[in-house]
Amino acid sequence: MFMEQLSNGIALGSIYALTAIGFTMVYGIIRLINFVHGDIYMMGAFFALTGLTVLGLPLIPSFLLGMIGASIVGVLLAKFAYSPVFKAPRINLLLCAIGAAIFLENFAMLVWGPETQSFPTLIENKTYSIFGFKATTLQLIILGVSIALVLILTYIVKYTKLGRAMRCTSQDMEAAKLMGINTNRVVYFTFMIGSSLGAAAGVLVGMYYKAAYPMMGFTAGLKAFVSAVIGGIGNIPGAMLGGLIMGVSESLGAAYISSGYRDAIAFIILIFILLVKPSGILGKSVKEKV
Amino acid sequence: MLHVKELDVYYGGIHALRGISFDIEEGKIVTLIGGNGAGKTTTLRTISGLVTPKEGTIKFKNQNLLKIPSEKIVGQGVVQVPEGRRIFVELNVEENLMMGAYLRRDKQVIDEDLEYVYKIFPRLKERRRQMGGTLSGGEQQMLAIGRAIMSKPRLLMLDEPSMGLAPIIVEEIFECIKYLNDNGLTVLLVEQNANIALQLADVGYVIETGEIAFSGEAKSLLKDDRVRKAYLGEE
Ligand SMILES: Nc1ncnc2c1ncn2[C@@H]1O[C@H](COP(=O)(O)OP(=O)(O)OP(=O)(O)O)[C@@H](O)[C@H]1O
Ligand SMILES: [Mg+2]
């Protein structure tokens, strides 16, 4: 029982981690609590589902369709909903994000209907047992895809020119401009990467629970937010750690305490971490600027 | 080389620059001195394209800088060392320097320039793997200047490089500015410390509440009563 719950927790945690990374990256660049991120995740699931059922594409192309489609939506939102108010006070940006979230949820209901759509079963789900550790095929796929995406992301952020531009822009946007960095392009690129990771998480969740519905992004977005804050908002490794902690404790908590508390556990951890280390596990304590 | 004419800049309702004009000749050190809130930083930010003026023109080598987006202005050789240094605290010294060369493609010359910066500031070489945020104030200023050199400046603009530094470090920094100028670099130096700035510069402009109050040869400004009273603390 423990082993099953643990691997379930790790699978869930990988999904939370992927979602949280996109969330934390956008925050790191423009200091926006991106409320629309959960809905991007939902869009990813629906785009992939459309690829599978309507277009009859195989799994991998559908998966990519989900990621690409959602990242286009993310960039369009950044361009048309956010960039007009980049220079306005942060509260305007936040309101735009909330508006965009409501728009996407209703858009999805209009296009795909308000009901829960079932995801076709694509992979035969077997249970493997290695050294007493039990995991299903889907759980292994979720873990594998998440690790692969995180490695690609790490490579981009650490070793490419665009990645360096991203790090500089998130540390000091104006100084980045003085280096000749086109910070608008960096912002769009961040939305693109963040949205495609969120979308990947949405598709994986759709495959795991075999369902997609227009409001599926709501709790996911909230949990991504919590994971990002637990790990230290703006910090990519922190978001991964936060997501894994959330997934595992939620799954174990649901099994050993009560499944009714499933979603509450996230917030209990959040409160606990904020009391002990307000900047999050890997977050740096913010120094007052002189 | 640089011609600034009748700049008017607003921050919302605040009229920060009221018709600023000045000229910089190639090869010279020009200083802009003035007290807190006079508009010195705003002037540099406008030249670098970080704020857009309501009125006025900025010409650099016969190009209209106002038509060029901020990220391309560096590529023209108009490079700024911003107020408060603004180095990247989570990059190490060498990565910071390389960010200055972000737009450049001439790999070989970049390496030479890196060595040139290390020659001017040997302390940066010793600390090349150290995080920017862990440097002392003086070292951060050196890093900010080094980073600007990596952008291949034709006009180097420095915003209060002496701020918050011990006199001996200030002297070192100003020696370096002089050295760069001797090697042909044109400099626009913004300072509150009128004394050291005017001693180094060829030409000085005094800016007060968003306007150029008066200007002249730096050496004669040093003897000017208005300057001595307001900026050199003499009676
Ligand atoms: N971002 C901003 N928003 C609103 N007002 C601003 C902003 N930046 C500067 N100002 C105002 O514009 C005026 C000029 O400021 P600026 O920073 O250019 O002065 P400064 O000469 O550089 O002063 P200091 O020597 O203190 O750095 C000041 O009245 C300041 O309050
Ligand atoms: Mg200033």
Coordinates of C-alpha atoms and ligand atoms in Angstrom, one line a residue:
Chain A
M1 CA 0.0 0.0 0.0
F2 CA 2.7 2.4 1.0
M3 CA 4.7 1.7 -2.2
E4 CA 1.7 2.2 -4.4
Q5 CA 0.9 5.5 -2.7
L6 CA 4.5 6.6 -3.0
S7 CA 4.7 6.0 -6.7
N8 CA 1.3 7.6 -7.2
G9 CA 2.7 10.6 -5.2
I10 CA 5.8 10.8 -7.3
A11 CA 3.8 10.7 -10.5
L12 CA 1.5 13.4 -9.2
G13 CA 4.4 15.4 -7.9
S14 CA 6.2 15.3 -11.3
I15 CA 3.0 16.8 -12.8
Y16 CA 2.8 19.5 -10.1
A17 CA 6.4 20.2 -10.7
L18 CA 6.0 20.7 -14.4
T19 CA 3.1 23.0 -13.9
A20 CA 4.9 24.9 -11.1
I21 CA 8.0 25.5 -13.3
G22 CA 6.0 27.4 -15.9
F23 CA 4.3 29.4 -13.1
T24 CA 7.5 30.2 -11.4
M25 CA 9.4 31.2 -14.6
V26 CA 6.7 33.7 -15.5
Y27 CA 6.8 35.1 -12.0
G28 CA 10.6 35.3 -12.2
I29 CA 10.5 37.4 -15.3
I30 CA 7.6 39.8 -14.9
R31 CA 6.6 39.3 -11.2
L32 CA 3.1 38.2 -12.2
I33 CA 1.1 35.6 -10.4
N34 CA -0.1 34.1 -13.6
F35 CA -3.6 32.9 -12.8
V36 CA -4.1 31.7 -16.3
H37 CA -1.4 29.1 -16.1
G38 CA -3.9 26.4 -14.9
D39 CA -6.0 27.1 -17.9
I40 CA -3.1 26.7 -20.2
Y41 CA -2.6 23.3 -18.7
M42 CA -6.3 22.5 -19.4
M43 CA -5.9 23.8 -23.0
G44 CA -2.9 21.5 -23.4
A45 CA -5.0 18.5 -22.4
F46 CA -7.8 19.5 -24.8
F47 CA -5.5 20.2 -27.7
A48 CA -3.9 16.8 -27.3
L49 CA -7.4 15.2 -26.9
T50 CA -8.5 16.8 -30.1
G51 CA -5.4 15.5 -31.8
L52 CA -6.1 12.0 -30.6
T53 CA -9.9 11.8 -31.2
V54 CA -10.8 14.3 -33.9
L55 CA -7.6 14.3 -36.0
G56 CA -6.9 10.7 -35.2
L57 CA -3.2 11.4 -34.6
P58 CA -0.9 8.9 -32.7
L59 CA 0.1 9.7 -29.1
I60 CA 3.3 11.5 -29.6
P61 CA 2.2 14.0 -32.3
S62 CA -1.0 14.6 -30.2
F63 CA 1.2 15.3 -27.1
L64 CA 3.3 17.7 -29.1
L65 CA 0.1 19.3 -30.5
G66 CA -1.0 19.9 -26.9
M67 CA 2.3 21.5 -26.0
I68 CA 2.6 23.7 -29.1
G69 CA -1.1 24.7 -29.1
A70 CA -1.0 25.8 -25.5
S71 CA 2.3 27.6 -25.9
I72 CA 0.8 29.6 -28.8
V73 CA -2.1 30.5 -26.6
G74 CA 0.4 31.5 -23.8
V75 CA 2.4 33.8 -26.2
L76 CA -0.8 35.3 -27.6
L77 CA -2.0 36.1 -24.1
A78 CA 1.3 37.7 -23.2
K79 CA 1.2 39.8 -26.3
F80 CA -2.4 40.9 -26.4
A81 CA -3.6 40.6 -22.8
Y82 CA -0.4 41.4 -20.8
S83 CA 2.1 43.4 -22.7
P84 CA -0.3 46.5 -23.1
V85 CA -0.2 46.7 -19.3
F86 CA 3.4 45.7 -18.6
K87 CA 4.2 49.2 -17.5
A88 CA 1.1 49.7 -15.5
P89 CA 0.9 48.9 -11.7
R90 CA 1.1 45.1 -11.0
I91 CA -2.6 45.0 -10.0
N92 CA -3.7 45.7 -13.5
L93 CA -1.6 42.8 -14.8
L94 CA -3.1 40.5 -12.2
L95 CA -6.6 41.6 -13.2
C96 CA -5.8 40.9 -16.8
A97 CA -4.6 37.4 -15.8
I98 CA -7.8 36.7 -14.0
G99 CA -9.8 37.9 -17.0
A100 CA -7.8 35.8 -19.3
A101 CA -8.4 32.7 -17.1
I102 CA -12.2 33.3 -17.2
F103 CA -12.0 33.8 -21.0
L104 CA -10.1 30.5 -21.5
E105 CA -12.4 28.5 -19.3
N106 CA -15.4 29.7 -21.2
F107 CA -13.7 29.3 -24.5
A108 CA -13.0 25.7 -23.7
M109 CA -16.6 25.1 -22.6
L110 CA -17.8 26.6 -25.9
V111 CA -15.5 24.6 -28.1
W112 CA -15.3 21.2 -26.2
G113 CA -18.5 21.4 -24.1
P114 CA -18.7 21.7 -20.3
E115 CA -18.8 17.9 -19.6
T116 CA -15.9 15.8 -18.7
Q117 CA -14.4 14.2 -21.8
S118 CA -12.8 10.8 -21.5
F119 CA -9.2 10.3 -22.7
P120 CA -8.8 7.2 -24.8
T121 CA -6.7 4.4 -23.3
L122 CA -3.5 4.4 -25.3
I123 CA -1.1 2.5 -23.2
E124 CA -1.6 -0.8 -21.6
N125 CA -1.1 0.0 -17.9
K126 CA 0.9 -2.8 -16.3
T127 CA 2.3 -2.8 -12.8
Y128 CA 6.0 -3.3 -12.4
S129 CA 7.8 -4.2 -9.2
I130 CA 11.4 -3.5 -8.7
F131 CA 13.1 -4.1 -5.4
G132 CA 9.7 -3.8 -3.6
F133 CA 9.0 -0.5 -5.4
K134 CA 5.8 -0.7 -7.3
A135 CA 4.9 1.5 -10.2
T136 CA 2.6 1.4 -13.2
T137 CA 3.5 2.0 -16.9
L138 CA 1.8 5.4 -16.8
Q139 CA 3.6 6.5 -13.7
L140 CA 6.9 5.6 -15.2
I141 CA 6.0 7.5 -18.4
I142 CA 5.0 10.5 -16.3
L143 CA 8.2 10.4 -14.4
G144 CA 10.3 9.9 -17.6
V145 CA 8.7 12.6 -19.6
S146 CA 9.0 15.0 -16.7
I147 CA 12.7 14.3 -16.2
A148 CA 13.3 14.7 -19.9
L149 CA 11.6 18.0 -20.1
V150 CA 13.3 19.3 -17.0
L151 CA 16.7 18.3 -18.4
I152 CA 15.9 20.1 -21.7
L153 CA 14.8 23.2 -19.7
T154 CA 17.9 23.1 -17.6
Y155 CA 20.1 23.0 -20.7
I156 CA 18.3 25.9 -22.3
V157 CA 18.4 28.1 -19.2
K158 CA 22.0 27.3 -18.3
Y159 CA 23.8 26.9 -21.5
T160 CA 22.1 28.8 -24.3
K161 CA 22.3 32.5 -25.1
L162 CA 18.6 32.9 -24.8
G163 CA 18.7 31.1 -21.4
R164 CA 21.4 33.6 -20.2
A165 CA 19.2 36.4 -21.4
M166 CA 16.3 35.0 -19.4
R167 CA 18.4 34.8 -16.2
C168 CA 19.6 38.3 -16.6
T169 CA 16.1 39.6 -17.4
S170 CA 14.7 38.0 -14.3
Q171 CA 17.4 39.4 -12.2
D172 CA 17.2 43.0 -13.5
M173 CA 15.2 43.8 -16.6
E174 CA 16.5 47.3 -17.1
A175 CA 20.2 46.2 -16.8
A176 CA 19.4 43.4 -19.3
K177 CA 18.1 46.0 -21.7
L178 CA 21.3 47.9 -21.3
M179 CA 23.2 44.8 -22.4
G180 CA 21.2 44.8 -25.7
I181 CA 18.9 42.1 -24.7
N182 CA 15.5 42.3 -26.3
T183 CA 13.5 41.8 -23.1
N184 CA 10.2 41.7 -24.9
R185 CA 11.3 38.7 -26.8
V186 CA 12.6 37.1 -23.6
V187 CA 9.2 37.6 -22.0
Y188 CA 7.4 35.9 -24.9
F189 CA 9.9 33.1 -24.9
T190 CA 9.4 32.5 -21.2
F191 CA 5.6 32.3 -21.8
M192 CA 6.2 29.9 -24.6
I193 CA 8.4 27.5 -22.5
G194 CA 6.3 27.9 -19.4
S195 CA 3.1 27.2 -21.3
S196 CA 4.4 24.2 -23.1
L197 CA 5.6 22.7 -19.8
G198 CA 2.2 23.4 -18.2
A199 CA 0.5 21.9 -21.2
A200 CA 2.7 18.7 -21.0
A201 CA 1.5 18.4 -17.4
G202 CA -2.1 18.8 -18.5
V203 CA -1.8 16.0 -21.1
L204 CA -0.1 13.7 -18.7
V205 CA -2.8 14.3 -16.1
G206 CA -5.4 13.6 -18.8
M207 CA -3.7 10.3 -19.6
Y208 CA -3.3 9.4 -16.0
Y209 CA -6.9 10.1 -14.9
K210 CA -8.3 9.5 -18.4
A211 CA -10.3 12.7 -18.3
A212 CA -10.3 16.3 -19.3
Y213 CA -12.8 19.0 -18.4
P214 CA -12.8 22.8 -18.8
M215 CA -12.4 23.6 -15.1
M216 CA -9.5 21.1 -14.6
G217 CA -7.0 23.9 -14.5
F218 CA -8.4 25.6 -11.5
T219 CA -7.1 23.3 -8.7
A220 CA -4.0 22.6 -10.8
G221 CA -3.2 26.3 -11.1
L222 CA -3.7 26.7 -7.4
K223 CA -1.4 23.8 -6.6
A224 CA 1.2 25.0 -9.0
F225 CA 1.1 28.3 -7.2
V226 CA 1.5 26.6 -3.8
S227 CA 4.3 24.4 -5.1
A228 CA 6.1 27.4 -6.5
V229 CA 5.7 29.3 -3.2
I230 CA 6.8 26.3 -1.1
G231 CA 10.0 25.9 -3.2
G232 CA 10.7 29.7 -3.3
I233 CA 8.8 31.6 -6.0
G234 CA 10.9 32.5 -9.1
N235 CA 13.2 29.6 -8.5
I236 CA 13.1 26.7 -11.0
P237 CA 14.6 23.9 -8.8
G238 CA 12.4 25.2 -6.0
A239 CA 9.3 24.7 -8.1
M240 CA 10.3 21.1 -8.9
L241 CA 11.0 20.4 -5.2
G242 CA 7.8 22.0 -4.2
G243 CA 5.8 20.0 -6.7
L244 CA 7.3 16.7 -5.6
I245 CA 6.7 17.5 -1.9
M246 CA 3.1 18.4 -2.7
G247 CA 2.5 15.3 -4.7
V248 CA 4.0 12.8 -2.3
S249 CA 2.5 14.3 0.8
E250 CA -0.9 14.7 -0.8
S251 CA -1.0 11.1 -1.9
L252 CA 0.3 9.7 1.4
G253 CA -1.9 12.0 3.4
A254 CA -5.0 10.9 1.4
A255 CA -4.2 7.3 2.1
Y256 CA -3.2 7.5 5.7
I257 CA -5.2 10.4 7.1
S258 CA -8.3 10.8 5.1
S259 CA -8.9 11.3 1.4
G260 CA -11.3 14.1 2.2
Y261 CA -8.4 16.2 3.2
R262 CA -6.5 15.6 -0.1
D263 CA -6.6 19.2 -1.3
A264 CA -6.4 20.7 2.2
I265 CA -3.0 19.0 2.7
A266 CA -1.4 21.3 0.1
F267 CA -2.4 24.4 2.1
I268 CA -1.4 22.9 5.4
I269 CA 2.1 22.4 4.0
L270 CA 2.1 25.9 2.5
I271 CA 1.2 27.5 5.9
F272 CA 3.8 25.4 7.6
I273 CA 6.6 26.4 5.2
L274 CA 5.6 30.0 5.2
L275 CA 5.8 30.0 9.0
V276 CA 9.2 28.4 9.1
K277 CA 10.8 30.0 6.0
P278 CA 8.7 32.7 4.4
S279 CA 10.8 32.9 1.2
G280 CA 10.3 29.2 0.5
I281 CA 12.7 26.2 0.8
L282 CA 15.1 27.4 -1.9
G283 CA 14.1 31.0 -2.0
K284 CA 16.5 33.7 -1.1
S285 CA 15.3 36.0 1.6
V286 CA 14.6 39.3 0.0
K287 CA 16.9 42.1 1.0
E288 CA 15.6 45.6 1.2
K289 CA 17.0 47.6 -1.7
V290 CA 19.1 50.5 -0.6
Chain B
M1 CA 29.5 63.1 -31.6
L2 CA 26.3 63.3 -29.4
H3 CA 23.9 66.2 -29.7
V4 CA 21.1 66.4 -27.3
K5 CA 18.5 69.1 -28.0
E6 CA 15.6 70.4 -26.0
L7 CA 14.7 67.2 -24.2
D8 CA 11.5 67.2 -22.3
V9 CA 10.7 64.1 -20.2
Y10 CA 7.8 63.4 -18.0
Y11 CA 7.2 60.6 -15.5
G12 CA 3.4 60.6 -15.4
G13 CA 2.7 64.1 -14.1
I14 CA 6.3 64.9 -13.1
H15 CA 8.2 67.1 -15.5
A16 CA 11.7 65.6 -14.9
L17 CA 13.6 67.2 -17.8
R18 CA 12.7 70.7 -19.0
G19 CA 14.4 71.3 -22.3
I20 CA 17.9 69.9 -21.7
S21 CA 20.5 70.5 -24.5
F22 CA 24.2 69.6 -24.6
D23 CA 26.8 68.4 -27.0
I24 CA 29.7 66.0 -26.6
E25 CA 32.7 66.2 -28.9
E26 CA 34.5 63.0 -29.9
G27 CA 37.4 62.2 -27.6
K28 CA 36.3 64.5 -24.8
I29 CA 35.2 63.8 -21.2
V30 CA 32.0 65.8 -20.6
T31 CA 30.5 65.9 -17.1
L32 CA 27.0 66.5 -16.0
I33 CA 26.8 67.6 -12.4
G34 CA 23.9 68.4 -10.2
G35 CA 22.2 67.5 -6.9
N36 CA 19.7 64.9 -5.9
G37 CA 16.7 64.7 -8.3
A38 CA 18.1 67.2 -10.8
G39 CA 17.5 64.9 -13.7
K40 CA 21.0 63.4 -14.4
T41 CA 19.9 59.7 -14.3
T42 CA 16.8 60.6 -16.4
T43 CA 19.0 62.2 -19.0
L44 CA 21.1 59.0 -19.3
R45 CA 18.1 56.8 -19.3
T46 CA 16.6 58.8 -22.1
I47 CA 19.8 58.6 -24.2
S48 CA 19.8 54.8 -23.7
G49 CA 16.2 54.6 -24.8
L50 CA 14.8 53.4 -21.4
V51 CA 12.4 56.4 -21.3
T52 CA 10.9 58.1 -24.2
P53 CA 11.0 61.9 -24.2
K54 CA 7.9 64.0 -25.0
E55 CA 9.9 66.5 -27.0
G56 CA 13.5 66.8 -28.2
T57 CA 16.1 65.1 -30.3
I58 CA 19.1 63.0 -29.6
K59 CA 21.6 62.6 -32.4
F60 CA 24.6 60.3 -32.2
K61 CA 27.0 60.4 -35.2
N62 CA 24.1 61.8 -37.3
Q63 CA 21.8 59.0 -36.3
N64 CA 18.5 59.7 -34.6
L65 CA 18.8 57.6 -31.4
L66 CA 15.1 58.1 -30.6
K67 CA 14.2 56.0 -33.6
I68 CA 16.3 53.1 -32.4
P69 CA 14.9 50.6 -29.8
S70 CA 16.7 50.6 -26.5
E71 CA 18.3 47.1 -27.0
K72 CA 19.9 48.3 -30.3
I73 CA 21.4 51.5 -28.9
V74 CA 24.1 49.5 -27.2
G75 CA 25.0 48.1 -30.6
Q76 CA 25.6 51.6 -31.8
G77 CA 28.3 52.0 -29.2
V78 CA 26.3 54.1 -26.8
V79 CA 26.9 52.2 -23.5
Q80 CA 25.8 53.0 -20.0
V81 CA 27.2 52.1 -16.6
P82 CA 24.0 52.6 -14.6
E83 CA 23.5 54.2 -11.3
G84 CA 23.9 51.7 -8.5
R85 CA 26.0 49.5 -10.8
R86 CA 23.2 47.0 -11.5
I87 CA 25.5 44.0 -12.1
F88 CA 23.9 40.6 -12.2
V89 CA 24.2 39.3 -8.7
E90 CA 23.5 35.7 -9.6
L91 CA 26.1 35.5 -12.4
N92 CA 29.8 35.2 -11.7
V93 CA 32.3 37.9 -12.6
E94 CA 33.2 36.5 -16.0
E95 CA 29.6 35.8 -16.9
N96 CA 28.7 39.4 -16.1
L97 CA 31.5 40.6 -18.3
M98 CA 30.4 38.4 -21.1
M99 CA 26.9 39.8 -20.9
G100 CA 28.4 43.1 -22.0
A101 CA 29.4 41.3 -25.2
Y102 CA 25.9 39.9 -25.6
L103 CA 25.3 41.5 -29.1
R104 CA 28.8 40.8 -30.4
R105 CA 29.8 38.1 -32.8
D106 CA 33.5 38.7 -33.1
K107 CA 34.5 35.9 -30.8
Q108 CA 38.3 36.5 -31.1
V109 CA 38.1 40.2 -30.4
I110 CA 35.8 39.5 -27.4
D111 CA 38.5 37.3 -25.9
E112 CA 41.1 40.1 -26.4
D113 CA 38.7 42.6 -24.8
L114 CA 38.2 40.3 -21.9
E115 CA 42.0 40.3 -21.3
Y116 CA 42.0 44.1 -21.7
V117 CA 39.4 44.4 -18.9
Y118 CA 41.4 42.0 -16.7
K119 CA 44.5 44.1 -17.4
I120 CA 42.8 47.3 -16.3
F121 CA 41.1 45.6 -13.3
P122 CA 43.4 42.7 -12.2
R123 CA 41.1 42.3 -9.2
L124 CA 38.3 41.1 -11.4
K125 CA 40.6 38.4 -12.9
E126 CA 41.3 37.1 -9.4
R127 CA 37.6 36.9 -8.7
R128 CA 36.4 35.7 -12.1
R129 CA 34.5 32.7 -10.7
Q130 CA 33.0 34.6 -7.8
M131 CA 29.3 35.6 -7.8
G132 CA 28.6 39.2 -8.7
G133 CA 26.6 39.7 -5.6
T134 CA 29.5 38.8 -3.3
L135 CA 31.8 41.6 -4.6
S136 CA 32.5 44.7 -2.6
G137 CA 31.1 48.0 -3.7
G138 CA 34.3 49.1 -5.4
E139 CA 34.7 45.8 -7.2
Q140 CA 31.1 45.9 -8.4
Q141 CA 31.8 49.3 -9.9
M142 CA 34.8 47.9 -11.6
L143 CA 32.7 45.0 -12.9
A144 CA 30.1 47.4 -14.2
I145 CA 32.7 49.4 -16.0
G146 CA 34.4 46.3 -17.3
R147 CA 31.0 45.0 -18.5
A148 CA 30.5 48.2 -20.4
I149 CA 33.9 48.0 -22.0
M150 CA 32.9 44.5 -23.3
S151 CA 30.1 46.2 -25.2
K152 CA 32.7 48.1 -27.3
P153 CA 31.6 51.6 -26.4
R154 CA 32.2 54.6 -28.6
L155 CA 30.5 56.8 -26.0
L156 CA 30.7 55.6 -22.4
M157 CA 28.2 57.1 -20.0
L158 CA 28.8 56.6 -16.3
D159 CA 26.1 57.4 -13.7
E160 CA 27.7 58.4 -10.4
P161 CA 30.6 56.0 -10.4
S162 CA 31.9 57.5 -7.1
M163 CA 28.7 56.8 -5.2
G164 CA 29.2 55.1 -1.9
L165 CA 32.9 54.4 -2.4
A166 CA 36.0 55.1 -0.3
P167 CA 38.1 58.0 -1.6
I168 CA 41.0 55.7 -2.5
I169 CA 38.7 53.5 -4.6
V170 CA 37.1 56.5 -6.3
E171 CA 40.6 57.6 -7.2
E172 CA 41.3 54.2 -8.8
I173 CA 38.1 54.3 -10.8
F174 CA 38.7 57.8 -12.0
E175 CA 42.3 56.8 -13.0
C176 CA 40.7 54.1 -15.1
I177 CA 38.3 56.5 -16.7
K178 CA 41.2 58.8 -17.6
Y179 CA 43.1 55.8 -19.0
L180 CA 40.2 54.8 -21.2
N181 CA 39.8 58.4 -22.4
D182 CA 43.5 58.6 -23.2
N183 CA 43.0 55.5 -25.4
G184 CA 40.4 57.4 -27.4
L185 CA 37.1 56.7 -25.6
T186 CA 34.6 59.5 -25.4
V187 CA 33.0 59.8 -21.9
L188 CA 29.9 61.3 -20.4
L189 CA 30.3 61.4 -16.7
V190 CA 27.4 62.1 -14.4
E191 CA 28.4 63.1 -10.9
Q192 CA 27.2 64.7 -7.7
N193 CA 30.8 65.0 -6.6
A194 CA 31.5 68.1 -8.6
N195 CA 35.1 68.5 -7.5
I196 CA 36.5 65.2 -8.8
A197 CA 34.3 65.3 -11.9
L198 CA 35.4 68.8 -13.0
Q199 CA 39.0 68.0 -12.3
L200 CA 38.8 65.1 -14.7
A201 CA 36.5 66.5 -17.4
D202 CA 37.1 68.8 -20.3
V203 CA 33.6 70.3 -20.3
G204 CA 31.0 70.6 -17.6
Y205 CA 27.2 71.1 -17.6
V206 CA 25.4 72.0 -14.4
I207 CA 21.9 70.6 -14.2
E208 CA 19.3 72.0 -11.8
T209 CA 15.6 70.8 -11.5
G210 CA 15.6 69.4 -15.0
E211 CA 17.4 72.3 -16.8
I212 CA 20.9 73.1 -17.7
A213 CA 21.7 76.1 -15.4
F214 CA 25.0 76.9 -17.0
S215 CA 28.0 75.2 -18.6
G216 CA 31.6 75.8 -19.6
E217 CA 35.2 74.6 -19.6
A218 CA 35.6 72.2 -16.6
K219 CA 38.6 74.1 -15.3
S220 CA 36.9 77.4 -15.3
L221 CA 33.7 75.9 -13.7
L222 CA 36.0 74.8 -10.8
K223 CA 36.7 78.5 -10.2
D224 CA 33.1 79.6 -10.8
D225 CA 31.5 81.1 -7.7
R226 CA 28.1 79.5 -8.4
V227 CA 29.7 76.1 -8.6
R228 CA 31.9 76.7 -5.6
K229 CA 28.9 77.7 -3.5
A230 CA 26.4 75.1 -4.6
Y231 CA 28.5 72.1 -5.3
L232 CA 31.9 72.4 -3.6
G233 CA 30.5 73.5 -0.3
E234 CA 32.4 76.8 -0.1
E235 CA 31.1 80.1 1.1
Ligands
LIG1 N1 10.6 56.2 -12.3 C1 10.2 57.5 -11.9 N2 8.9 57.8 -11.6 C2 8.6 59.0 -11.3 N3 9.4 60.0 -11.0 C3 10.7 59.8 -11.2 C4 11.2 58.5 -11.6 N4 12.5 58.5 -11.7 C5 12.9 59.8 -11.4 N5 11.8 60.5 -11.1 C6 11.8 61.9 -10.7 O1 12.5 62.7 -11.7 C7 13.3 63.6 -11.2 C8 14.8 63.5 -11.7 O2 15.3 62.2 -11.2 P1 16.7 61.6 -11.6 O3 16.7 60.3 -11.0 O4 16.9 61.8 -13.0 O5 17.6 62.6 -10.7 P2 19.2 62.5 -10.5 O6 19.8 63.8 -10.9 O7 19.8 61.3 -11.1 O8 19.3 62.4 -8.9 P3 20.3 61.5 -8.0 O9 21.6 62.3 -8.0 O10 19.7 61.5 -6.7 O11 20.5 60.2 -8.6 C9 13.2 63.5 -9.7 O12 12.3 64.5 -9.3 C10 12.6 62.2 -9.5 O13 11.8 62.1 -8.3
MG2 MG 20.7 59.7 -10.4

